[in-house]
Amino acid sequence: AQKVTQAQTEISVVEKEDVTLDCVYETRDTTYYLFWYKQPPSGELVFLIRRNSFDEQNEISGRYSWNFQKSTSSFNFTITASQVVDSAVYFCALSRIIQGAQKLVFGQGTRLTINP
Amino acid sequence: ETGVTQTPRHLVMGMTNKKSLKCEQHLGHNAMYWYKQSAKKPLELMFVYNFKEQTENNSVPSRFSPECPNSSHLFLHLHTLQPEDSALYLCASSQDPGLAGGYNEQFFGPGTRLTVL
């Protein structure tokens, strides 16, 4: 069975602090993809990053960075120098292909609040 | 219009009503999805359509009936819903991963906030 666990339900930090959102996944597939999405108050999920199971290189995009550790089945997300606009619910997701279409299994989400 | 659009954005209906949610994608994708997002629960995949064919029905009750007339449009027909069906219903689309040789991210619409009285 596939499962994604985001143990942190809510995180609240002061602006400019660094914050890490944890994601742990379970899968028996050898090929899979991991995603992070951001859901601002407007409701739509915004794609942030995709990482495949064969690429364990960490990635940095501006203030965002991702740490993929296959040995611990984790795909953590760090925001450096957080800003109020980063406030949102963040979802980690695991993907597999079923009959040609992509099936995403989401974690519970972490509600991040950045206080001024 | 660009991206994925959903109408209506908000819907209040009684348990005996029949209504439909509409999703349209302007991205040239060929896979479309319906998700349900309830409070304090993970997003739940409901239906998947790939090239207009339904490839996934995730044990969804028959009071939810999807329709995909073409690769750009997806509907969710609702009838005799229950109050526990109140949720945010999200539509998404993606490029068929087979054509691109990998897994492609899904692009989401803003959702329809449904309240069943």
mmCIF file of C-alpha atoms in Angstrom, chain A residues 3-12 19-26 36 72-77 89-93 106-112, chain B residues 40 42:
data_model
loop_
_atom_site.group_PDB
_atom_site.id
_atom_site.type_symbol
_atom_site.label_atom_id
_atom_site.label_comp_id
_atom_site.label_asym_id
_atom_site.label_seq_id
_atom_site.Cartn_x
_atom_site.Cartn_y
_atom_site.Cartn_z
ATOM 1 C CA LYS A 3 1.053 6.119 2.114
ATOM 2 C CA VAL A 4 2.361 9.608 2.736
ATOM 3 C CA THR A 5 2.744 10.967 6.260
ATOM 4 C CA GLN A 6 3.158 14.605 7.134
ATOM 5 C CA ALA A 7 3.425 14.463 10.891
ATOM 6 C CA GLN A 8 3.372 18.222 11.396
ATOM 7 C CA THR A 9 -0.232 19.360 11.240
ATOM 8 C CA GLU A 10 0.503 23.021 11.873
ATOM 9 C CA ILE A 11 3.678 25.104 12.091
ATOM 10 C CA SER A 12 3.882 28.745 13.058
ATOM 11 C CA VAL A 19 11.323 26.197 8.516
ATOM 12 C CA THR A 20 11.376 22.541 7.451
ATOM 13 C CA LEU A 21 8.292 20.546 6.520
ATOM 14 C CA ASP A 22 8.646 16.801 6.926
ATOM 15 C CA CYS A 23 7.351 14.125 4.563
ATOM 16 C CA VAL A 24 7.722 10.368 4.963
ATOM 17 C CA TYR A 25 6.356 7.947 2.406
ATOM 18 C CA GLU A 26 5.724 4.224 1.989
ATOM 19 C CA TRP A 36 5.247 19.026 -3.195
ATOM 20 C CA THR A 72 14.738 6.914 5.245
ATOM 21 C CA SER A 73 11.885 7.310 2.727
ATOM 22 C CA SER A 74 11.762 11.021 3.374
ATOM 23 C CA PHE A 75 11.346 14.043 1.140
ATOM 24 C CA ASN A 76 11.601 17.124 3.324
ATOM 25 C CA PHE A 77 11.015 20.707 2.258
ATOM 26 C CA VAL A 89 -1.049 24.483 3.424
ATOM 27 C CA TYR A 90 1.713 22.354 1.932
ATOM 28 C CA PHE A 91 1.102 18.849 0.637
ATOM 29 C CA CYS A 92 3.561 16.103 -0.114
ATOM 30 C CA ALA A 93 2.394 13.488 -2.614
ATOM 31 C CA PHE A 106 -1.397 12.925 -0.705
ATOM 32 C CA GLY A 107 -0.290 13.432 2.860
ATOM 33 C CA GLN A 108 -2.533 15.213 5.349
ATOM 34 C CA GLY A 109 -0.856 18.519 4.676
ATOM 35 C CA THR A 110 1.001 20.943 6.934
ATOM 36 C CA ARG A 111 -0.539 24.330 7.597
ATOM 37 C CA LEU A 112 2.289 26.845 7.701
ATOM 38 C CA LYS B 40 -8.862 17.318 8.334
ATOM 39 C CA PRO B 42 -6.032 14.081 2.917
#
